[in-house]
Structure formats: structure tokens, C-alpha cells
CSV table of C-alpha atoms in Angstrom, one decimal:
chain,number,residue,atom,x,y,z
A,1,MET,CA,-70.2,6.2,-122.2
A,2,ARG,CA,-70.8,4.1,-119.1
A,3,LYS,CA,-67.2,3.1,-119.0
A,4,VAL,CA,-66.1,6.7,-119.2
A,5,SER,CA,-68.5,7.7,-116.4
A,6,SER,CA,-67.3,4.8,-114.3
A,7,LEU,CA,-63.7,5.8,-114.9
A,8,ILE,CA,-64.3,9.4,-113.8
A,9,LEU,CA,-66.1,8.2,-110.7
A,10,MET,CA,-63.2,5.9,-109.8
A,11,LEU,CA,-60.8,8.8,-110.2
A,12,LEU,CA,-62.8,11.0,-108.0
A,13,CYS,CA,-63.1,8.3,-105.3
A,14,ALA,CA,-59.3,7.7,-105.5
A,15,GLY,CA,-58.7,11.5,-105.1
A,16,ALA,CA,-61.1,11.6,-102.1
A,17,LEU,CA,-59.1,8.8,-100.4
A,18,LYS,CA,-56.0,11.0,-100.5
A,19,ALA,CA,-57.7,14.3,-99.7
A,20,GLN,CA,-60.3,15.3,-97.2
A,21,PHE,CA,-62.8,18.1,-97.9
A,22,THR,CA,-65.1,19.6,-95.2
A,23,PHE,CA,-67.7,22.3,-95.7
A,24,ASP,CA,-69.6,23.5,-92.6
A,25,GLY,CA,-72.0,26.3,-91.7
A,26,GLN,CA,-72.9,28.2,-88.6
A,27,TYR,CA,-75.7,30.6,-87.9
A,28,ARG,CA,-76.3,32.1,-84.5
A,29,ALA,CA,-79.0,34.7,-83.7
A,30,ARG,CA,-79.1,36.1,-80.1
A,31,GLY,CA,-81.6,38.5,-78.7
A,32,GLU,CA,-80.6,40.4,-75.5
A,33,VAL,CA,-82.3,42.7,-73.0
A,34,ARG,CA,-79.7,44.7,-71.0
A,35,ASN,CA,-80.8,46.3,-67.8
A,36,GLY,CA,-77.5,46.8,-66.1
A,37,PHE,CA,-75.0,45.0,-68.4
A,38,LYS,CA,-71.3,45.8,-67.9
A,39,LYS,CA,-72.2,48.6,-65.5
A,40,PRO,CA,-75.3,49.5,-63.3
A,41,ILE,CA,-78.2,51.2,-65.1
A,42,VAL,CA,-79.2,54.5,-63.6
A,43,ASP,CA,-82.4,56.5,-63.3
A,44,GLY,CA,-83.4,58.0,-66.6
A,45,GLN,CA,-81.8,55.3,-68.7
A,46,GLU,CA,-83.8,52.7,-70.7
A,47,PRO,CA,-82.9,49.1,-71.0
A,48,ALA,CA,-81.3,48.1,-74.3
A,49,ALA,CA,-83.0,45.4,-76.5
A,50,PHE,CA,-81.5,44.1,-79.7
A,51,ILE,CA,-80.9,41.0,-81.9
A,52,GLU,CA,-77.4,40.2,-83.2
A,53,HIS,CA,-76.3,37.4,-85.5
A,54,ARG,CA,-73.3,35.6,-86.9
A,55,ALA,CA,-73.3,33.6,-90.1
A,56,ARG,CA,-70.3,31.5,-91.1
A,57,LEU,CA,-69.2,29.4,-94.0
A,58,ILE,CA,-66.2,27.2,-93.1
A,59,ALA,CA,-64.3,25.3,-95.8
A,60,GLY,CA,-61.4,22.9,-95.1
A,61,PHE,CA,-59.1,20.8,-97.2
A,62,LYS,CA,-56.4,18.2,-96.1
A,63,THR,CA,-54.0,15.9,-97.8
A,64,ASP,CA,-51.1,13.9,-96.3
A,65,LYS,CA,-48.8,17.0,-96.4
A,66,ILE,CA,-50.9,20.2,-96.6
A,67,GLY,CA,-54.1,21.7,-95.2
A,68,PHE,CA,-56.2,24.7,-95.8
A,69,LYS,CA,-59.0,26.4,-93.9
A,70,VAL,CA,-61.1,29.6,-94.5
A,71,SER,CA,-63.9,30.8,-92.4
A,72,ILE,CA,-66.0,33.7,-93.8
A,73,GLN,CA,-68.4,35.4,-91.4
A,74,ASP,CA,-71.1,38.1,-91.4
A,75,VAL,CA,-71.7,39.7,-88.1
A,76,ARG,CA,-74.5,42.3,-87.7
A,77,THR,CA,-77.2,43.7,-85.5
A,78,TRP,CA,-80.7,43.4,-87.0
A,79,GLY,CA,-81.6,46.7,-88.5
A,80,GLU,CA,-78.1,47.9,-88.8
A,81,THR,CA,-78.3,48.0,-92.6
A,82,GLY,CA,-81.4,48.9,-94.6
A,83,GLN,CA,-83.6,46.3,-96.3
A,84,ILE,CA,-82.7,47.7,-99.7
A,85,ASN,CA,-78.9,47.6,-99.3
A,86,LYS,CA,-76.3,47.2,-102.0
A,87,SER,CA,-73.2,46.6,-99.8
A,88,ASP,CA,-71.8,47.0,-96.3
A,89,GLN,CA,-68.6,46.3,-94.4
A,90,LEU,CA,-69.9,43.5,-92.3
A,91,LEU,CA,-68.5,40.5,-94.2
A,92,SER,CA,-65.0,39.4,-93.2
A,93,ALA,CA,-62.6,36.5,-92.9
A,94,HIS,CA,-62.5,35.1,-89.4
A,95,GLU,CA,-59.9,32.4,-90.2
A,96,ALA,CA,-57.8,31.9,-93.3
A,97,TYR,CA,-54.6,29.8,-93.1
A,98,GLY,CA,-52.6,27.1,-94.7
A,99,GLU,CA,-50.8,24.1,-93.0
A,100,TYR,CA,-47.8,22.0,-93.8
A,101,TYR,CA,-47.5,18.6,-92.1
A,102,ALA,CA,-43.9,17.9,-91.6
A,103,SER,CA,-44.8,14.7,-89.8
A,104,LYS,CA,-47.8,13.1,-88.2
A,105,LYS,CA,-46.9,15.0,-85.0
A,106,SER,CA,-45.5,18.3,-86.4
A,107,THR,CA,-47.6,21.1,-88.1
A,108,PHE,CA,-46.6,24.5,-89.5
A,109,ARG,CA,-49.6,26.9,-89.7
A,110,VAL,CA,-49.5,30.2,-91.5
A,111,GLY,CA,-52.3,32.8,-91.5
A,112,ARG,CA,-55.2,34.1,-89.6
A,113,GLN,CA,-56.2,31.6,-86.9
A,114,GLU,CA,-57.9,31.0,-83.6
A,115,MET,CA,-55.7,30.1,-80.6
A,116,ILE,CA,-56.9,28.5,-77.3
A,117,TYR,CA,-54.6,27.7,-74.4
A,118,ASP,CA,-55.3,26.7,-70.8
A,119,ASP,CA,-59.1,26.9,-71.1
A,120,HIS,CA,-59.0,30.5,-72.6
A,121,ARG,CA,-57.5,32.1,-69.5
A,122,PHE,CA,-54.9,34.3,-71.2
A,123,ILE,CA,-55.3,33.4,-74.8
A,124,GLY,CA,-58.7,32.3,-76.1
A,125,SER,CA,-61.1,32.4,-79.1
A,126,LEU,CA,-63.7,34.7,-77.5
A,127,ASP,CA,-66.4,32.7,-79.2
A,128,TRP,CA,-69.2,34.2,-77.1
A,129,ALA,CA,-68.7,37.5,-78.9
A,130,MET,CA,-70.2,37.2,-82.4
A,131,GLN,CA,-67.0,38.5,-84.0
A,132,ALA,CA,-64.7,36.2,-81.9
A,133,ARG,CA,-60.9,36.6,-81.9
A,134,ALA,CA,-58.2,35.4,-84.4
A,135,PHE,CA,-54.5,36.0,-84.6
A,136,ASP,CA,-52.4,36.8,-87.7
A,137,ALA,CA,-49.4,34.5,-87.1
A,138,VAL,CA,-47.0,31.8,-88.0
A,139,ARG,CA,-47.3,28.8,-85.7
A,140,TYR,CA,-45.5,25.5,-85.1
A,141,ILE,CA,-47.6,22.8,-83.4
A,142,TYR,CA,-46.2,19.5,-82.0
A,143,LYS,CA,-48.5,17.0,-80.4
A,144,ASP,CA,-48.2,13.4,-79.4
A,145,GLU,CA,-50.0,11.2,-76.9
A,146,ARG,CA,-48.7,13.1,-73.8
A,147,ASN,CA,-47.1,16.3,-75.0
A,148,GLN,CA,-48.0,19.5,-76.8
A,149,PHE,CA,-45.4,22.1,-77.8
A,150,ASP,CA,-46.4,25.3,-79.7
A,151,LEU,CA,-44.4,28.3,-81.0
A,152,MET,CA,-46.0,31.4,-82.4
A,153,ALA,CA,-44.7,34.6,-84.0
A,154,SER,CA,-46.4,37.6,-85.5
A,155,TRP,CA,-45.4,40.9,-87.0
A,156,ASN,CA,-48.2,43.5,-87.3
A,157,GLN,CA,-48.4,46.4,-89.7
A,158,THR,CA,-51.0,49.1,-90.4
A,159,GLY,CA,-52.8,48.3,-93.6
A,160,PHE,CA,-51.7,50.2,-96.7
A,161,GLY,CA,-55.4,50.8,-97.5
A,162,ASP,CA,-55.9,52.8,-94.3
A,163,GLY,CA,-54.5,56.1,-95.5
A,164,ALA,CA,-50.8,55.1,-95.3
A,165,PRO,CA,-48.5,57.3,-97.3
A,166,GLU,CA,-47.2,55.9,-100.6
A,167,PRO,CA,-43.5,55.8,-99.5
A,168,ALA,CA,-44.5,53.5,-96.6
A,169,LYS,CA,-45.3,50.8,-99.2
A,170,LEU,CA,-41.8,50.9,-100.5
A,171,THR,CA,-39.6,51.5,-97.5
A,172,GLY,CA,-39.8,51.5,-93.7
A,173,ASN,CA,-42.5,50.4,-91.3
A,174,ILE,CA,-45.5,52.0,-89.7
A,175,TYR,CA,-45.0,51.8,-85.9
A,176,SER,CA,-48.2,53.5,-84.7
A,177,ILE,CA,-50.1,50.2,-84.0
A,178,GLN,CA,-50.9,51.6,-80.6
A,179,THR,CA,-50.7,55.2,-79.4
A,180,GLY,CA,-49.4,55.0,-75.8
A,181,GLY,CA,-51.1,54.9,-72.4
A,182,GLY,CA,-52.5,58.4,-72.0
A,183,ALA,CA,-51.8,60.5,-68.9
A,184,ASN,CA,-52.1,57.5,-66.6
A,185,PRO,CA,-50.4,54.1,-67.2
A,186,ARG,CA,-52.7,51.4,-68.4
A,187,ILE,CA,-52.5,48.0,-70.0
A,188,PHE,CA,-56.2,47.4,-70.7
A,189,ASN,CA,-57.8,47.2,-74.2
A,190,LEU,CA,-54.6,48.0,-76.0
A,191,ALA,CA,-54.5,47.8,-79.8
A,192,LEU,CA,-52.3,45.1,-81.5
A,193,PRO,CA,-48.7,44.9,-80.4
A,194,LYS,CA,-46.2,45.5,-83.1
A,195,SER,CA,-44.9,41.9,-82.6
A,196,GLN,CA,-45.7,38.9,-80.6
A,197,LEU,CA,-43.8,35.8,-79.6
A,198,MET,CA,-45.2,32.8,-77.7
A,199,ALA,CA,-44.0,29.4,-76.5
A,200,TYR,CA,-46.3,26.9,-74.9
A,201,TYR,CA,-45.7,23.4,-73.5
A,202,LYS,CA,-48.3,21.0,-72.0
A,203,HIS,CA,-47.6,17.5,-70.5
A,204,ASN,CA,-50.4,15.1,-69.8
A,205,PHE,CA,-49.8,12.8,-66.8
A,206,SER,CA,-51.8,9.7,-65.9
A,207,LYS,CA,-53.6,11.8,-63.2
A,208,GLY,CA,-53.6,15.3,-64.6
A,209,ASP,CA,-51.6,17.8,-66.7
A,210,LEU,CA,-49.3,20.8,-66.5
A,211,GLY,CA,-49.2,23.7,-68.9
A,212,LEU,CA,-46.4,26.3,-69.2
A,213,MET,CA,-46.7,29.5,-71.3
A,214,LEU,CA,-44.4,32.4,-72.1
A,215,VAL,CA,-45.7,35.4,-74.2
A,216,ASN,CA,-43.8,38.4,-75.2
A,217,ASP,CA,-45.5,41.5,-76.6
A,218,LEU,CA,-43.5,44.3,-78.3
A,219,TYR,CA,-45.1,47.7,-78.5
A,220,ASN,CA,-44.2,51.1,-79.9
A,221,SER,CA,-43.6,53.8,-77.3
A,222,THR,CA,-45.6,56.7,-78.9
A,223,SER,CA,-47.6,57.2,-82.0
A,224,ASP,CA,-44.7,58.8,-83.9
A,225,SER,CA,-41.7,57.0,-82.4
A,226,LYS,CA,-39.8,53.8,-83.5
A,227,ARG,CA,-38.7,53.2,-79.9
A,228,THR,CA,-40.3,50.1,-78.5
A,229,HIS,CA,-40.9,48.5,-75.1
A,230,SER,CA,-41.4,44.9,-74.3
A,231,ASN,CA,-43.5,43.0,-71.7
A,232,PHE,CA,-43.8,39.3,-71.0
A,233,THR,CA,-46.3,37.1,-69.4
A,234,LEU,CA,-45.4,33.8,-67.7
A,235,GLY,CA,-48.2,31.2,-67.0
A,236,ILE,CA,-48.3,27.9,-65.1
A,237,SER,CA,-51.4,25.8,-65.1
A,238,PRO,CA,-51.4,22.5,-63.1
A,239,ASN,CA,-54.5,20.2,-62.9
A,240,ILE,CA,-54.8,16.9,-60.9
A,241,LYS,CA,-57.5,14.2,-61.1
A,242,LEU,CA,-58.1,11.7,-58.3
A,243,ASP,CA,-61.0,9.5,-59.2
A,244,LYS,CA,-64.0,11.9,-59.3
A,245,LEU,CA,-62.2,14.8,-57.7
A,246,LYS,CA,-60.3,17.4,-59.7
A,247,PHE,CA,-58.3,20.3,-58.4
A,248,GLY,CA,-55.6,22.7,-59.5
A,249,GLY,CA,-55.2,26.3,-60.5
A,250,GLN,CA,-53.3,28.8,-62.6
A,251,PHE,CA,-50.7,31.4,-62.0
A,252,TYR,CA,-49.8,34.2,-64.4
A,253,TYR,CA,-47.3,37.0,-64.0
A,254,THR,CA,-46.7,40.0,-66.3
A,255,GLY,CA,-43.4,41.8,-66.2
A,256,GLY,CA,-41.3,44.0,-68.4
A,257,THR,CA,-42.0,47.6,-69.3
A,258,PHE,CA,-44.7,49.8,-70.7
A,259,GLY,CA,-44.2,53.1,-72.5
A,260,LYS,CA,-45.7,56.5,-71.7
A,261,PRO,CA,-46.3,59.2,-74.3
A,262,ASP,CA,-43.6,61.9,-74.7
A,263,ASN,CA,-43.2,64.2,-71.7
A,264,GLY,CA,-43.4,67.2,-74.0
A,265,ASN,CA,-39.6,67.7,-74.1
A,266,GLY,CA,-38.8,64.8,-76.5
A,267,GLY,CA,-38.2,62.6,-73.5
A,268,PHE,CA,-39.3,59.0,-73.1
A,269,ASP,CA,-40.5,57.2,-70.0
A,270,LYS,CA,-40.8,53.5,-69.4
A,271,ILE,CA,-43.0,52.1,-66.6
A,272,ASP,CA,-42.3,48.8,-65.0
A,273,LEU,CA,-45.0,46.1,-65.0
A,274,SER,CA,-45.5,43.7,-62.1
A,275,GLY,CA,-49.0,42.3,-62.2
A,276,TYR,CA,-50.1,38.8,-61.3
A,277,MET,CA,-53.2,36.5,-61.2
A,278,ILE,CA,-53.8,33.4,-59.0
A,279,ASN,CA,-56.5,30.8,-59.4
A,280,VAL,CA,-57.3,27.7,-57.2
A,281,TYR,CA,-60.2,25.4,-57.6
A,282,VAL,CA,-61.6,22.1,-56.6
A,283,GLN,CA,-64.4,20.1,-58.4
A,284,SER,CA,-66.3,17.0,-57.5
A,285,ALA,CA,-67.8,15.0,-60.4
A,286,GLY,CA,-69.3,12.5,-57.9
A,287,VAL,CA,-71.8,15.0,-56.6
A,288,PHE,CA,-75.0,16.0,-58.5
A,289,GLY,CA,-74.3,19.1,-60.5
A,290,SER,CA,-70.5,18.5,-60.5
A,291,PRO,CA,-69.9,21.6,-58.3
A,292,LEU,CA,-66.7,23.6,-58.8
A,293,LEU,CA,-65.6,25.9,-56.1
A,294,GLY,CA,-62.8,28.4,-56.9
A,295,VAL,CA,-61.1,31.6,-56.1
A,296,ASP,CA,-59.5,34.1,-58.6
A,297,TYR,CA,-57.3,37.0,-57.4
A,298,LEU,CA,-56.1,39.5,-60.0
A,299,SER,CA,-53.7,42.2,-58.7
A,300,GLY,CA,-54.7,45.8,-58.8
A,301,ASP,CA,-52.8,49.1,-59.1
A,302,ASP,CA,-51.9,51.2,-56.1
A,303,GLU,CA,-53.4,54.5,-56.9
A,304,ALA,CA,-50.6,56.3,-55.2
A,305,THR,CA,-48.0,54.8,-57.5
A,306,ILE,CA,-47.6,56.3,-60.9
A,307,ASP,CA,-44.3,54.9,-62.0
A,308,LYS,CA,-45.3,51.3,-61.9
A,309,VAL,CA,-48.3,49.1,-63.0
A,310,GLU,CA,-49.2,46.4,-60.5
A,311,GLY,CA,-52.6,45.5,-62.1
A,312,TRP,CA,-52.8,42.3,-64.1
A,313,SER,CA,-54.7,42.1,-67.4
A,314,PRO,CA,-56.0,38.9,-69.0
A,315,THR,CA,-55.1,40.5,-72.4
A,316,TYR,CA,-56.2,37.9,-74.9
A,317,GLY,CA,-58.4,35.7,-72.7
A,318,THR,CA,-62.1,34.9,-73.0
A,319,ASN,CA,-63.0,36.9,-69.9
A,320,HIS,CA,-66.7,36.5,-70.3
A,321,LYS,CA,-66.1,32.8,-69.4
A,322,TYR,CA,-64.6,33.6,-66.0
A,323,TYR,CA,-65.7,36.9,-64.4
A,324,GLY,CA,-69.4,36.7,-64.5
A,325,PHE,CA,-71.6,36.7,-67.6
A,326,MET,CA,-72.7,40.3,-67.1
A,327,ASP,CA,-69.1,41.4,-68.1
A,328,TYR,CA,-68.6,43.9,-65.3
A,329,PHE,CA,-64.9,43.1,-65.2
A,330,TYR,CA,-62.1,42.9,-67.8
A,331,VAL,CA,-64.4,42.9,-70.8
A,332,GLY,CA,-63.9,46.3,-72.4
A,333,ASN,CA,-62.9,47.9,-69.1
A,334,GLY,CA,-60.2,48.0,-66.5
A,335,HIS,CA,-62.6,49.1,-63.7
A,336,GLY,CA,-60.2,51.6,-62.2
A,337,GLY,CA,-62.6,54.2,-60.7
A,338,GLY,CA,-61.8,57.5,-62.3
A,339,ASN,CA,-58.4,56.7,-63.9
A,340,ALA,CA,-57.0,54.2,-66.4
A,341,ALA,CA,-55.5,52.0,-63.7
A,342,SER,CA,-57.1,48.7,-62.5
A,343,ALA,CA,-58.5,48.1,-59.1
A,344,GLY,CA,-58.0,44.4,-59.5
A,345,LEU,CA,-60.5,41.7,-58.5
A,346,LEU,CA,-61.2,39.0,-56.0
A,347,ASP,CA,-63.8,36.5,-57.4
A,348,VAL,CA,-65.0,33.7,-55.2
A,349,TYR,CA,-67.3,31.5,-57.2
A,350,LEU,CA,-69.4,28.3,-57.3
A,351,LYS,CA,-70.3,26.7,-60.6
A,352,THR,CA,-72.6,23.8,-61.3
A,353,ASN,CA,-73.8,21.9,-64.3
A,354,PHE,CA,-77.0,20.0,-64.0
A,355,LYS,CA,-78.0,17.4,-66.6
A,356,LEU,CA,-81.8,17.6,-66.9
A,357,GLY,CA,-82.1,14.8,-69.4
A,358,SER,CA,-80.4,13.5,-72.5
A,359,LYS,CA,-80.9,16.8,-74.3
A,360,SER,CA,-81.1,19.4,-71.6
A,361,THR,CA,-78.6,21.1,-69.3
A,362,LEU,CA,-78.8,23.9,-66.7
A,363,LEU,CA,-75.7,25.9,-65.7
A,364,ALA,CA,-75.8,27.9,-62.5
A,365,HIS,CA,-72.9,30.1,-61.4
A,366,LEU,CA,-72.7,32.3,-58.3
A,367,HIS,CA,-69.9,34.9,-57.9
A,368,TYR,CA,-68.9,37.1,-55.0
A,369,PHE,CA,-66.8,40.1,-56.2
A,370,ALA,CA,-64.5,42.4,-54.3
A,371,SER,CA,-61.9,44.9,-55.4
A,372,GLY,CA,-58.3,44.1,-55.2
A,373,ALA,CA,-57.2,47.6,-54.4
A,374,ASP,CA,-58.8,50.7,-52.7
A,375,ARG,CA,-59.8,53.8,-54.6
A,376,THR,CA,-60.2,57.3,-53.3
A,377,SER,CA,-63.2,59.2,-54.5
A,378,THR,CA,-62.9,62.8,-55.8
A,379,VAL,CA,-66.5,63.3,-54.8
A,380,ASP,CA,-66.3,62.9,-51.1
A,381,GLY,CA,-62.6,62.2,-50.5
A,382,LYS,CA,-63.2,58.9,-48.9
A,383,THR,CA,-61.4,55.6,-49.7
A,384,TYR,CA,-63.5,52.7,-51.0
A,385,GLY,CA,-62.6,49.0,-51.2
A,386,GLY,CA,-63.8,45.5,-50.5
A,387,THR,CA,-67.2,44.1,-51.6
A,388,LEU,CA,-68.5,45.0,-55.0
A,389,GLY,CA,-71.6,42.8,-55.4
A,390,THR,CA,-72.8,39.2,-56.0
A,391,GLU,CA,-73.8,37.9,-59.4
A,392,LEU,CA,-76.0,34.9,-60.3
A,393,ASP,CA,-75.8,33.4,-63.8
A,394,LEU,CA,-78.3,30.9,-65.1
A,395,VAL,CA,-78.1,29.3,-68.6
A,396,PHE,CA,-80.5,26.7,-70.0
A,397,ILE,CA,-79.4,24.6,-73.0
A,398,GLN,CA,-81.8,22.5,-75.0
A,399,LYS,CA,-80.7,20.4,-78.0
A,400,LEU,CA,-83.6,20.6,-80.5
A,401,ALA,CA,-81.9,18.6,-83.3
A,402,PRO,CA,-78.5,17.1,-84.1
A,403,GLU,CA,-77.4,20.5,-85.6
A,404,LEU,CA,-79.6,22.9,-83.7
A,405,VAL,CA,-79.3,24.1,-80.1
A,406,LEU,CA,-81.5,26.6,-78.1
A,407,LYS,CA,-79.8,28.5,-75.2
A,408,ALA,CA,-81.5,30.9,-72.8
A,409,GLY,CA,-79.8,32.9,-70.0
A,410,TYR,CA,-80.6,35.2,-67.1
A,411,SER,CA,-78.1,37.0,-64.9
A,412,GLN,CA,-78.6,39.4,-62.0
A,413,MET,CA,-76.2,41.5,-59.9
A,414,PHE,CA,-77.2,41.8,-56.3
A,415,GLY,CA,-75.9,44.0,-53.5
A,416,ILE,CA,-74.1,46.7,-55.5
A,417,THR,CA,-72.0,48.7,-53.1
A,418,ASP,CA,-70.6,52.2,-53.0
A,419,THR,CA,-67.3,50.7,-54.0
A,420,MET,CA,-68.8,49.3,-57.2
A,421,LYS,CA,-70.3,52.8,-57.9
A,422,GLN,CA,-66.9,54.4,-57.4
A,423,LEU,CA,-65.3,52.0,-59.9
A,424,LYS,CA,-68.0,52.3,-62.5
A,425,PHE,CA,-69.0,56.0,-62.2
A,426,ASN,CA,-66.2,57.6,-60.1
A,427,ASP,CA,-69.0,58.6,-57.8
A,428,PRO,CA,-70.0,56.5,-54.8
A,429,THR,CA,-73.2,58.5,-54.4
A,430,GLN,CA,-74.5,57.6,-57.9
A,431,GLU,CA,-78.2,56.6,-57.7
A,432,ILE,CA,-79.0,53.4,-59.6
A,433,LYS,CA,-82.1,51.5,-60.5
A,434,GLY,CA,-83.2,48.8,-58.1
A,435,MET,CA,-82.7,45.6,-60.3
A,436,GLN,CA,-79.6,45.1,-62.4
A,437,ALA,CA,-80.3,42.2,-64.8
A,438,TRP,CA,-79.5,40.8,-68.2
A,439,GLY,CA,-81.5,38.2,-70.2
A,440,TRP,CA,-80.8,36.6,-73.6
A,441,LEU,CA,-82.1,33.9,-76.0
A,442,MET,CA,-80.0,32.3,-78.7
A,443,LEU,CA,-80.5,29.8,-81.5
A,444,ALA,CA,-77.4,28.1,-82.9
A,445,PHE,CA,-77.4,26.2,-86.2
A,446,THR,CA,-74.3,24.1,-87.1
A,447,PRO,CA,-75.0,22.2,-90.4
A,448,LYS,CA,-72.4,20.0,-91.9
A,449,PHE,CA,-72.7,20.2,-95.7
A,450,LEU,CA,-69.7,17.9,-96.4
């Protein structure tokens, strides 16, 4: 019997040498008090207070030639479901994919997966949001000591379980992934494109790196038309390191066309896109707090132009990371001021990171915000532009245990101007409460079971 047990143990150990298993967990609970989050709170409104959580189980498997990963998550607000509850719709697959390793440097990945490029600027995982972001795609990844080259392709379809007619399961395609841009052209918060293509290349130099990205999105033109339009985004991201000084930036341009709904006579309009984003920064690691000074400019739409979209949208980026933690800009809104177009943004910021000990960190960010384009109010007929406000973000991070972190944050928006009120309420005379603030507390558990 002992010989048999020893043989089984040897076989299991031999299999473990050829295959790698991982099994991780994650639990995050975050309580928030919102008193002017995303937009100023006004008289008569109460602050919002709630607790939200995310629980994940992440399993992985690897051999010399294949890999597999699945991440199942439960995302909910406390009290959203009753205490005596049989089932709900809150459990989902965040990631689920398989991999084929053609060589030590080449990987083919198929399935639902996170994607992160150039520090989340245009494509990111959106991990701050409990649900996060993942793409359904086929992806080729090449990586060696100095180079990374990725290709991605996707084809999106309305689920057959969502009321699709029976013939659609046998022939044809459902093209109503998104339903057009409304009366005014817009490119913010669109639903999934019908198809996506992406190419990315990054080269690491001895004193920096350079990233190049090209993304093409194919959309349907209207909810009931097979006619499509295509837009592309080109990105360039250089970074240079000189001893303890780092500087660089990013440039993105979106061109191509966007479709408007039918004009009522069976006609079809295409609107040209021409938006851009410029970022420059400099950071010194040799100074206490490693201060980073930067400027972002995102182009805005000219409100007098209706046949062209000049505003730039960071479509798949983790915008919470960049434009203030209070999410006034580019997180669920285009901040256009009464229409669907974007007023753009100028963001001048200073970011610091203070190490308070081996287990404690304090982040402090200061943003000055201004609009990139003027807006005319329908309330008083005046034109508003320039300064929007100043935001201070503070985040304290304390490592309580190897797999447990406590985070606490406080943010406040100062000096809200009539221009901000015009963009957020389409009314520069809107009365708001005196203090616009947001606070939160989060516990993050990350156990590794295997």
C-alpha cells in the first residue's frame, strides 16, 4: 500500500513539474460618501452613502504549450439583494480565455481578457471600478527583452438570449450593437463597436521606451442598417529616463467617420472625426515625494460646427486614473454643456507619492481644470470658457498584512466656476452647496490559495 501511495505521489509531482496551477482570491469592500461626486451637489440634495464590494476567484493553468485562465466575480452594493435571496444576476465571468504558446516569445490568446497599454491611457483595465473592463477578442502577443508586439481582433454580436429572433441564429448578423449618435454628433460612452482591430508596438531603450498604437473601430450607422462607418486612433508614447529624472508624454489622434441616424428620408450622413490629445510630463525621483508635473490637453468640439467632431474621447482608458479621482471628466460623461458634444479639457497637475514607512504611503494630487472649448448658455446667452475648478486628491495606503491592504481617500473640488456649472447643468446660474467633496474607505484582500 505504501508503495502504491508513493507511486501516486511521484506521478503527481511529475505532473506538477510540467504544469503550473494557480488559484487566487480577491475581496474588496469600499464604502463611499459622495457630496459632489462627478458633478456639484445642489441645495435640496442629500449626499450619497453606500458600500460596494467585489469578490473574485481566479484560476490559472499552464503547461509548455497551453494556458488557461478564468476569473469569476460577484459585484454588488450592500443591500442590493435581500437577506433571504435565492438567486440574482450579479455573478459573472470577468476573464475567461485560453492560450497557445507558439514559442517562448509568442502567445495566441482567445477569449475574454483584460488589456492594458501605455499606462491605461486609451486602453486599460478600469480596475478602480468594481466591475472592471475586459474585451472579447483574439490576440497575438510577442515579447522579448526589448520589444513587445501585439495584434488584437474582435467581432461583436448581440446575444441570442436577448430577444433575438430565431432566424438570426441561423443566418445573417445583428448589427444594432449601437444605435447612432442622437440629434447631435457624439463619441462618448458608445456601446460596443461591431468590430475592433488593434496593433501595438513598444521598444525599450537603455534610457526609456517608445510605444506605438493603432486602433480601428467599426460601427453600424443606425439601429436598423447594415451600413457601417470606421474610425481609427493613432497613439505615440515616448518616455525617457536620465538618472533620477524621467520625462516624456503621449499623443493620440482619432480620425475617420462617425454615423448619424437616418435623416428621415432614408438618407445617411457621415461626420468626420478629428480629435486629439497631448500630454507632457516631467518627474524627479531624486526629490522627496517623487513629484510629477504634467499637462494634458484634450481637444473639444466647436459648438458652431455640426458636421465635424473635434472632441477627443479616451474611449477605453482608465480615466479615473488621470482626470481627478472625483470623476468630473470622461467617466460616464462628455461634459458638453447642454449637448452631446465635448468641451474638451486642459488639466495641469502635480502628483506626489510619499513613503511614510515600510508599509505606509500617501498620495497627493492637485489638478487645475479648464475647458478646451467655449460654450454658449441658453439661459443668459453668454459664452463661457476657461477655468472650471481645482481638485485635491489624497489617498492613504496601509499594508496590514501580506495579503491585506487598507486604503482611505478624500477629494475636494475648489473654486467651481460658472463655466463648470454651464457644462454640468447647462445653467451658469445654478446654485450649489458650499463644499464639494468625496471620501472613501476600502479593504482589499488578495489571498493566494495555490
